[in-house]
Amino acid sequence: QVQLVESGGGLVQPGGSLGLSCIASGSIFRINVMGWYRQAPGKQRELVATISSGGGSIYADSVKGRFTISRDNAKKTVYLQLNSLKPEDTAVYYCNLHWVGSDPASGYWGQGTQVTVSS
């Protein structure tokens, strides 16, 4: 079984920055994809960014140039640096881990961490 624990959410003013972390534990195949998804009230969960164990990353268009995803394979940790935050970035951010080639929805999810961007 795999467990994911997120940390780092909070309240920030527009234009501000936050850093999120997600630590994985349990039986994890070396080749995997970790990432972040978010869900705002009344909206569907959406991709923010993912990064493979080899380092390849994908970003949603809405966060390109503002958010940066990275990972430390030895620590089984994925990070998301959120810069130039906008009110529309307000959401619960979920960490995800899935095996390469599989549907992210069928993978493992963290409990979520709230990010609120407001003045």
CSV table of N, CA and C in Angstrom, one decimal:
chain,number,residue,atom,x,y,z
A,1,GLN,N,0.8,-1.2,0.0
A,1,GLN,CA,0.0,0.0,0.0
A,1,GLN,C,0.9,1.2,0.0
A,2,VAL,N,0.4,2.3,-0.7
A,2,VAL,CA,1.2,3.5,-0.8
A,2,VAL,C,0.4,4.6,-0.1
A,3,GLN,N,1.1,5.4,0.7
A,3,GLN,CA,0.5,6.6,1.3
A,3,GLN,C,1.2,7.8,0.9
A,4,LEU,N,0.4,8.9,0.7
A,4,LEU,CA,0.9,10.2,0.3
A,4,LEU,C,0.5,11.2,1.3
A,5,VAL,N,1.4,12.0,1.8
A,5,VAL,CA,1.1,13.1,2.8
A,5,VAL,C,1.6,14.4,2.3
A,6,GLU,N,0.6,15.3,2.1
A,6,GLU,CA,1.0,16.7,1.6
A,6,GLU,C,1.2,17.6,2.7
A,7,SER,N,1.9,18.7,2.5
A,7,SER,CA,2.1,19.8,3.4
A,7,SER,C,2.4,21.0,2.7
A,8,GLY,N,2.1,22.2,3.3
A,8,GLY,CA,2.6,23.5,2.8
A,8,GLY,C,1.5,24.4,2.3
A,9,GLY,N,0.2,24.0,2.3
A,9,GLY,CA,-0.8,24.9,1.9
A,9,GLY,C,-1.0,26.1,2.8
A,10,GLY,N,-1.9,27.0,2.5
A,10,GLY,CA,-2.2,28.1,3.3
A,10,GLY,C,-2.8,29.2,2.6
A,11,LEU,N,-2.8,30.4,3.3
A,11,LEU,CA,-3.4,31.6,2.7
A,11,LEU,C,-2.3,32.5,2.2
A,12,VAL,N,-2.4,33.0,1.0
A,12,VAL,CA,-1.4,33.9,0.5
A,12,VAL,C,-2.1,35.0,-0.3
A,13,GLN,N,-1.5,36.2,-0.4
A,13,GLN,CA,-2.0,37.3,-1.2
A,13,GLN,C,-1.8,37.1,-2.7
A,14,PRO,N,-2.6,37.7,-3.5
A,14,PRO,CA,-2.3,37.6,-5.0
A,14,PRO,C,-0.9,38.1,-5.2
A,15,GLY,N,-0.2,37.4,-6.1
A,15,GLY,CA,1.2,37.7,-6.4
A,15,GLY,C,2.2,37.0,-5.5
A,16,GLY,N,1.7,36.4,-4.5
A,16,GLY,CA,2.6,35.7,-3.5
A,16,GLY,C,3.0,34.3,-4.0
A,17,SER,N,3.8,33.7,-3.1
A,17,SER,CA,4.3,32.3,-3.4
A,17,SER,C,4.0,31.4,-2.2
A,18,LEU,N,4.0,30.1,-2.6
A,18,LEU,CA,3.8,29.0,-1.6
A,18,LEU,C,4.6,27.8,-2.1
A,19,GLY,N,5.0,27.0,-1.2
A,19,GLY,CA,5.7,25.7,-1.6
A,19,GLY,C,4.9,24.5,-1.0
A,20,LEU,N,4.6,23.5,-1.8
A,20,LEU,CA,3.9,22.3,-1.4
A,20,LEU,C,4.9,21.2,-1.5
A,21,SER,N,4.7,20.2,-0.5
A,21,SER,CA,5.5,19.0,-0.5
A,21,SER,C,4.6,17.8,-0.4
A,22,CYS,N,5.0,16.7,-0.9
A,22,CYS,CA,4.3,15.4,-0.8
A,22,CYS,C,5.3,14.3,-0.6
A,23,ILE,N,5.2,13.6,0.5
A,23,ILE,CA,6.1,12.5,0.8
A,23,ILE,C,5.3,11.2,0.6
A,24,ALA,N,5.9,10.3,-0.1
A,24,ALA,CA,5.3,8.9,-0.4
A,24,ALA,C,6.0,7.9,0.5
A,25,SER,N,5.2,6.9,0.9
A,25,SER,CA,5.7,5.8,1.7
A,25,SER,C,5.0,4.6,1.3
A,26,GLY,N,5.6,3.4,1.5
A,26,GLY,CA,5.0,2.1,1.2
A,26,GLY,C,5.8,1.5,0.0
A,27,SER,N,5.1,0.6,-0.6
A,27,SER,CA,5.7,-0.2,-1.7
A,27,SER,C,5.6,0.6,-3.0
A,28,ILE,N,6.7,1.2,-3.5
A,28,ILE,CA,6.7,2.1,-4.6
A,28,ILE,C,7.6,1.6,-5.7
A,29,PHE,N,7.1,1.2,-6.9
A,29,PHE,CA,8.0,0.9,-7.9
A,29,PHE,C,8.8,2.0,-8.3
A,30,ARG,N,10.0,1.7,-8.7
A,30,ARG,CA,11.0,2.8,-8.9
A,30,ARG,C,10.6,3.7,-10.1
A,31,ILE,N,9.9,3.1,-11.1
A,31,ILE,CA,9.5,3.9,-12.2
A,31,ILE,C,8.0,4.3,-12.0
A,32,ASN,N,7.8,5.6,-11.8
A,32,ASN,CA,6.4,6.1,-11.5
A,32,ASN,C,6.3,7.6,-11.9
A,33,VAL,N,5.1,8.0,-11.8
A,33,VAL,CA,4.8,9.4,-12.0
A,33,VAL,C,4.2,10.0,-10.8
A,34,MET,N,4.7,11.1,-10.3
A,34,MET,CA,4.1,11.9,-9.2
A,34,MET,C,3.6,13.2,-9.7
A,35,GLY,N,2.6,13.8,-9.1
A,35,GLY,CA,2.1,15.0,-9.6
A,35,GLY,C,1.1,15.7,-8.6
A,36,TRP,N,0.7,16.8,-9.1
A,36,TRP,CA,-0.3,17.6,-8.4
A,36,TRP,C,-1.5,17.9,-9.2
A,37,TYR,N,-2.7,17.7,-8.6
A,37,TYR,CA,-4.0,18.1,-9.2
A,37,TYR,C,-4.7,19.0,-8.2
A,38,ARG,N,-5.6,19.7,-8.7
A,38,ARG,CA,-6.4,20.6,-7.8
A,38,ARG,C,-7.8,20.6,-8.1
A,39,GLN,N,-8.6,20.9,-7.1
A,39,GLN,CA,-10.1,21.0,-7.3
A,39,GLN,C,-10.6,22.2,-6.6
A,40,ALA,N,-11.2,23.1,-7.3
A,40,ALA,CA,-11.8,24.3,-6.8
A,40,ALA,C,-13.3,24.0,-6.5
A,41,PRO,N,-14.0,24.7,-5.6
A,41,PRO,CA,-15.4,24.5,-5.3
A,41,PRO,C,-16.2,24.5,-6.6
A,42,GLY,N,-17.0,23.5,-6.7
A,42,GLY,CA,-17.9,23.4,-7.9
A,42,GLY,C,-17.3,23.0,-9.2
A,43,LYS,N,-16.0,22.7,-9.1
A,43,LYS,CA,-15.3,22.3,-10.4
A,43,LYS,C,-14.7,20.9,-10.3
A,44,GLN,N,-14.4,20.4,-11.4
A,44,GLN,CA,-13.8,19.1,-11.5
A,44,GLN,C,-12.3,19.2,-11.1
A,45,ARG,N,-11.8,18.1,-10.6
A,45,ARG,CA,-10.3,18.0,-10.3
A,45,ARG,C,-9.6,18.1,-11.7
A,46,GLU,N,-8.5,18.9,-11.6
A,46,GLU,CA,-7.8,19.1,-12.9
A,46,GLU,C,-6.3,19.0,-12.6
A,47,LEU,N,-5.6,18.6,-13.7
A,47,LEU,CA,-4.1,18.5,-13.6
A,47,LEU,C,-3.5,19.8,-13.4
A,48,VAL,N,-2.5,19.9,-12.5
A,48,VAL,CA,-1.6,21.0,-12.4
A,48,VAL,C,-0.3,20.8,-13.0
A,49,ALA,N,0.4,19.7,-12.5
A,49,ALA,CA,1.7,19.3,-13.1
A,49,ALA,C,2.0,17.9,-12.7
A,50,THR,N,2.8,17.2,-13.5
A,50,THR,CA,3.3,15.9,-13.2
A,50,THR,C,4.8,15.8,-13.5
A,51,ILE,N,5.5,14.9,-12.9
A,51,ILE,CA,6.9,14.7,-13.1
A,51,ILE,C,7.2,13.2,-13.0
A,52,SER,N,7.9,12.6,-14.0
A,52,SER,CA,8.2,11.2,-13.9
A,52,SER,C,9.4,11.0,-13.1
A,53,SER,N,9.7,9.7,-12.8
A,53,SER,CA,10.9,9.4,-12.0
A,53,SER,C,12.1,9.7,-12.8
A,54,GLY,N,12.0,9.8,-14.2
A,54,GLY,CA,13.1,10.2,-15.0
A,54,GLY,C,13.3,11.7,-15.1
A,55,GLY,N,12.3,12.4,-14.6
A,55,GLY,CA,12.5,13.9,-14.6
A,55,GLY,C,11.6,14.6,-15.6
A,56,GLY,N,10.9,13.9,-16.5
A,56,GLY,CA,10.1,14.6,-17.5
A,56,GLY,C,8.9,15.2,-16.8
A,57,SER,N,8.5,16.4,-17.2
A,57,SER,CA,7.4,17.1,-16.5
A,57,SER,C,6.4,17.6,-17.5
A,58,ILE,N,5.2,17.7,-17.0
A,58,ILE,CA,4.0,18.3,-17.8
A,58,ILE,C,3.3,19.3,-16.9
A,59,TYR,N,2.9,20.4,-17.5
A,59,TYR,CA,2.2,21.5,-16.8
A,59,TYR,C,0.9,21.8,-17.5
A,60,ALA,N,-0.1,22.2,-16.7
A,60,ALA,CA,-1.3,22.8,-17.3
A,60,ALA,C,-0.9,24.1,-17.8
A,61,ASP,N,-1.6,24.5,-18.9
A,61,ASP,CA,-1.3,25.8,-19.5
A,61,ASP,C,-1.5,27.0,-18.6
A,62,SER,N,-2.4,26.8,-17.7
A,62,SER,CA,-2.8,27.9,-16.7
A,62,SER,C,-1.7,28.2,-15.7
A,63,VAL,N,-0.7,27.2,-15.5
A,63,VAL,CA,0.3,27.4,-14.5
A,63,VAL,C,1.7,27.5,-15.1
A,64,LYS,N,1.8,27.3,-16.4
A,64,LYS,CA,3.1,27.4,-17.0
A,64,LYS,C,3.8,28.7,-16.8
A,65,GLY,N,5.1,28.7,-16.4
A,65,GLY,CA,5.8,29.9,-16.1
A,65,GLY,C,5.6,30.4,-14.7
A,66,ARG,N,4.7,29.9,-14.0
A,66,ARG,CA,4.4,30.3,-12.6
A,66,ARG,C,4.7,29.2,-11.6
A,67,PHE,N,4.4,28.0,-11.9
A,67,PHE,CA,4.6,26.9,-11.0
A,67,PHE,C,5.8,26.0,-11.5
A,68,THR,N,6.5,25.4,-10.5
A,68,THR,CA,7.6,24.5,-10.9
A,68,THR,C,7.4,23.3,-10.0
A,69,ILE,N,7.4,22.1,-10.7
A,69,ILE,CA,7.4,20.8,-10.1
A,69,ILE,C,8.8,20.2,-10.1
A,70,SER,N,9.1,19.5,-9.0
A,70,SER,CA,10.4,18.9,-8.9
A,70,SER,C,10.2,17.7,-7.9
A,71,ARG,N,11.2,16.8,-7.9
A,71,ARG,CA,11.1,15.6,-7.1
A,71,ARG,C,12.5,15.2,-6.6
A,72,ASP,N,12.5,14.5,-5.5
A,72,ASP,CA,13.7,13.9,-5.0
A,72,ASP,C,13.4,12.4,-4.8
A,73,ASN,N,13.9,11.6,-5.7
A,73,ASN,CA,13.6,10.2,-5.8
A,73,ASN,C,14.1,9.5,-4.5
A,74,ALA,N,15.2,9.9,-4.0
A,74,ALA,CA,15.8,9.2,-2.8
A,74,ALA,C,14.8,9.4,-1.6
A,75,LYS,N,14.2,10.6,-1.6
A,75,LYS,CA,13.3,11.0,-0.4
A,75,LYS,C,11.9,10.6,-0.7
A,76,LYS,N,11.6,10.1,-1.9
A,76,LYS,CA,10.2,9.8,-2.4
A,76,LYS,C,9.3,11.0,-2.2
A,77,THR,N,9.8,12.2,-2.6
A,77,THR,CA,9.1,13.4,-2.3
A,77,THR,C,9.0,14.2,-3.6
A,78,VAL,N,7.8,14.8,-3.8
A,78,VAL,CA,7.5,15.7,-4.9
A,78,VAL,C,7.2,17.0,-4.4
A,79,TYR,N,7.7,18.1,-5.0
A,79,TYR,CA,7.5,19.4,-4.6
A,79,TYR,C,6.7,20.2,-5.7
A,80,LEU,N,6.0,21.3,-5.3
A,80,LEU,CA,5.4,22.2,-6.2
A,80,LEU,C,5.6,23.6,-5.7
A,81,GLN,N,6.4,24.4,-6.4
A,81,GLN,CA,6.6,25.8,-6.1
A,81,GLN,C,5.6,26.6,-6.8
A,82,LEU,N,4.8,27.4,-6.1
A,82,LEU,CA,3.7,28.2,-6.7
A,82,LEU,C,4.1,29.7,-6.6
A,83,ASN,N,4.4,30.3,-7.7
A,83,ASN,CA,4.7,31.7,-7.7
A,83,ASN,C,3.7,32.5,-8.5
A,84,SER,N,3.7,33.8,-8.2
A,84,SER,CA,2.8,34.7,-8.9
A,84,SER,C,1.3,34.2,-8.8
A,85,LEU,N,0.9,33.9,-7.6
A,85,LEU,CA,-0.4,33.2,-7.4
A,85,LEU,C,-1.5,34.2,-7.7
A,86,LYS,N,-2.6,33.6,-8.2
A,86,LYS,CA,-3.8,34.4,-8.6
A,86,LYS,C,-5.0,33.8,-7.8
A,87,PRO,N,-6.0,34.6,-7.6
A,87,PRO,CA,-7.2,34.1,-6.9
A,87,PRO,C,-7.8,32.9,-7.5
A,88,GLU,N,-7.6,32.7,-8.9
A,88,GLU,CA,-8.2,31.5,-9.5
A,88,GLU,C,-7.3,30.3,-9.2
A,89,ASP,N,-6.2,30.4,-8.6
A,89,ASP,CA,-5.4,29.2,-8.1
A,89,ASP,C,-5.9,28.7,-6.8
A,90,THR,N,-6.9,29.3,-6.2
A,90,THR,CA,-7.5,28.8,-5.0
A,90,THR,C,-8.2,27.5,-5.2
A,91,ALA,N,-7.8,26.5,-4.5
A,91,ALA,CA,-8.3,25.1,-4.6
A,91,ALA,C,-7.7,24.2,-3.5
A,92,VAL,N,-8.2,23.0,-3.5
A,92,VAL,CA,-7.5,22.0,-2.7
A,92,VAL,C,-6.6,21.3,-3.7
A,93,TYR,N,-5.3,21.2,-3.3
A,93,TYR,CA,-4.3,20.6,-4.1
A,93,TYR,C,-4.0,19.2,-3.6
A,94,TYR,N,-4.1,18.2,-4.5
A,94,TYR,CA,-3.9,16.8,-4.2
A,94,TYR,C,-2.7,16.3,-4.8
A,95,CYS,N,-1.9,15.5,-4.1
A,95,CYS,CA,-0.8,14.8,-4.6
A,95,CYS,C,-1.2,13.5,-5.2
A,96,ASN,N,-0.6,13.1,-6.2
A,96,ASN,CA,-0.9,11.8,-6.9
A,96,ASN,C,0.3,11.0,-7.3
A,97,LEU,N,0.3,9.7,-7.2
A,97,LEU,CA,1.3,8.8,-7.6
A,97,LEU,C,0.7,7.7,-8.4
A,98,HIS,N,1.2,7.5,-9.6
A,98,HIS,CA,0.7,6.4,-10.4
A,98,HIS,C,1.8,5.8,-11.2
A,99,TRP,N,1.6,4.6,-11.7
A,99,TRP,CA,2.6,3.9,-12.5
A,99,TRP,C,2.6,4.4,-13.9
A,100,VAL,N,3.7,4.4,-14.5
A,100,VAL,CA,3.9,4.8,-15.9
A,100,VAL,C,2.9,4.0,-16.8
A,101,GLY,N,2.2,4.8,-17.6
A,101,GLY,CA,1.3,4.1,-18.5
A,101,GLY,C,-0.1,3.8,-18.0
A,102,SER,N,-0.3,4.1,-16.7
A,102,SER,CA,-1.6,3.9,-16.1
A,102,SER,C,-2.4,5.2,-16.0
A,103,ASP,N,-3.7,5.1,-15.7
A,103,ASP,CA,-4.6,6.2,-15.5
A,103,ASP,C,-4.3,6.8,-14.1
A,104,PRO,N,-4.0,8.1,-14.1
A,104,PRO,CA,-3.7,8.7,-12.8
A,104,PRO,C,-4.9,8.5,-11.8
A,105,ALA,N,-6.1,8.5,-12.3
A,105,ALA,CA,-7.2,8.3,-11.4
A,105,ALA,C,-7.2,7.0,-10.7
A,106,SER,N,-6.5,6.0,-11.2
A,106,SER,CA,-6.4,4.7,-10.6
A,106,SER,C,-5.2,4.6,-9.7
A,107,GLY,N,-4.5,5.7,-9.5
A,107,GLY,CA,-3.3,5.7,-8.7
A,107,GLY,C,-3.6,6.0,-7.2
A,108,TYR,N,-2.7,6.5,-6.5
A,108,TYR,CA,-2.8,6.9,-5.1
A,108,TYR,C,-2.9,8.4,-4.9
A,109,TRP,N,-3.7,8.8,-3.9
A,109,TRP,CA,-4.0,10.2,-3.7
A,109,TRP,C,-3.7,10.6,-2.3
A,110,GLY,N,-3.2,11.8,-2.1
A,110,GLY,CA,-3.1,12.3,-0.7
A,110,GLY,C,-4.4,12.9,-0.3
A,111,GLN,N,-4.4,13.4,1.0
A,111,GLN,CA,-5.6,13.9,1.5
A,111,GLN,C,-6.0,15.3,1.1
A,112,GLY,N,-5.0,16.0,0.4
A,112,GLY,CA,-5.3,17.3,-0.1
A,112,GLY,C,-4.8,18.4,0.9
A,113,THR,N,-4.4,19.5,0.3
A,113,THR,CA,-4.0,20.7,1.1
A,113,THR,C,-4.6,21.9,0.5
A,114,GLN,N,-5.2,22.8,1.3
A,114,GLN,CA,-5.9,23.9,0.8
A,114,GLN,C,-4.9,25.1,0.5
A,115,VAL,N,-5.1,25.6,-0.7
A,115,VAL,CA,-4.4,26.8,-1.1
A,115,VAL,C,-5.4,27.9,-1.3
A,116,THR,N,-5.3,29.0,-0.6
A,116,THR,CA,-6.3,30.1,-0.8
A,116,THR,C,-5.5,31.4,-1.1
A,117,VAL,N,-5.9,32.0,-2.3
A,117,VAL,CA,-5.2,33.2,-2.7
A,117,VAL,C,-6.2,34.3,-2.6
A,118,SER,N,-6.0,35.2,-1.7
A,118,SER,CA,-7.0,36.3,-1.4
A,118,SER,C,-6.3,37.4,-0.8
A,119,SER,N,-6.8,38.6,-1.0
A,119,SER,CA,-6.3,39.8,-0.4
A,119,SER,C,-7.1,40.1,0.9
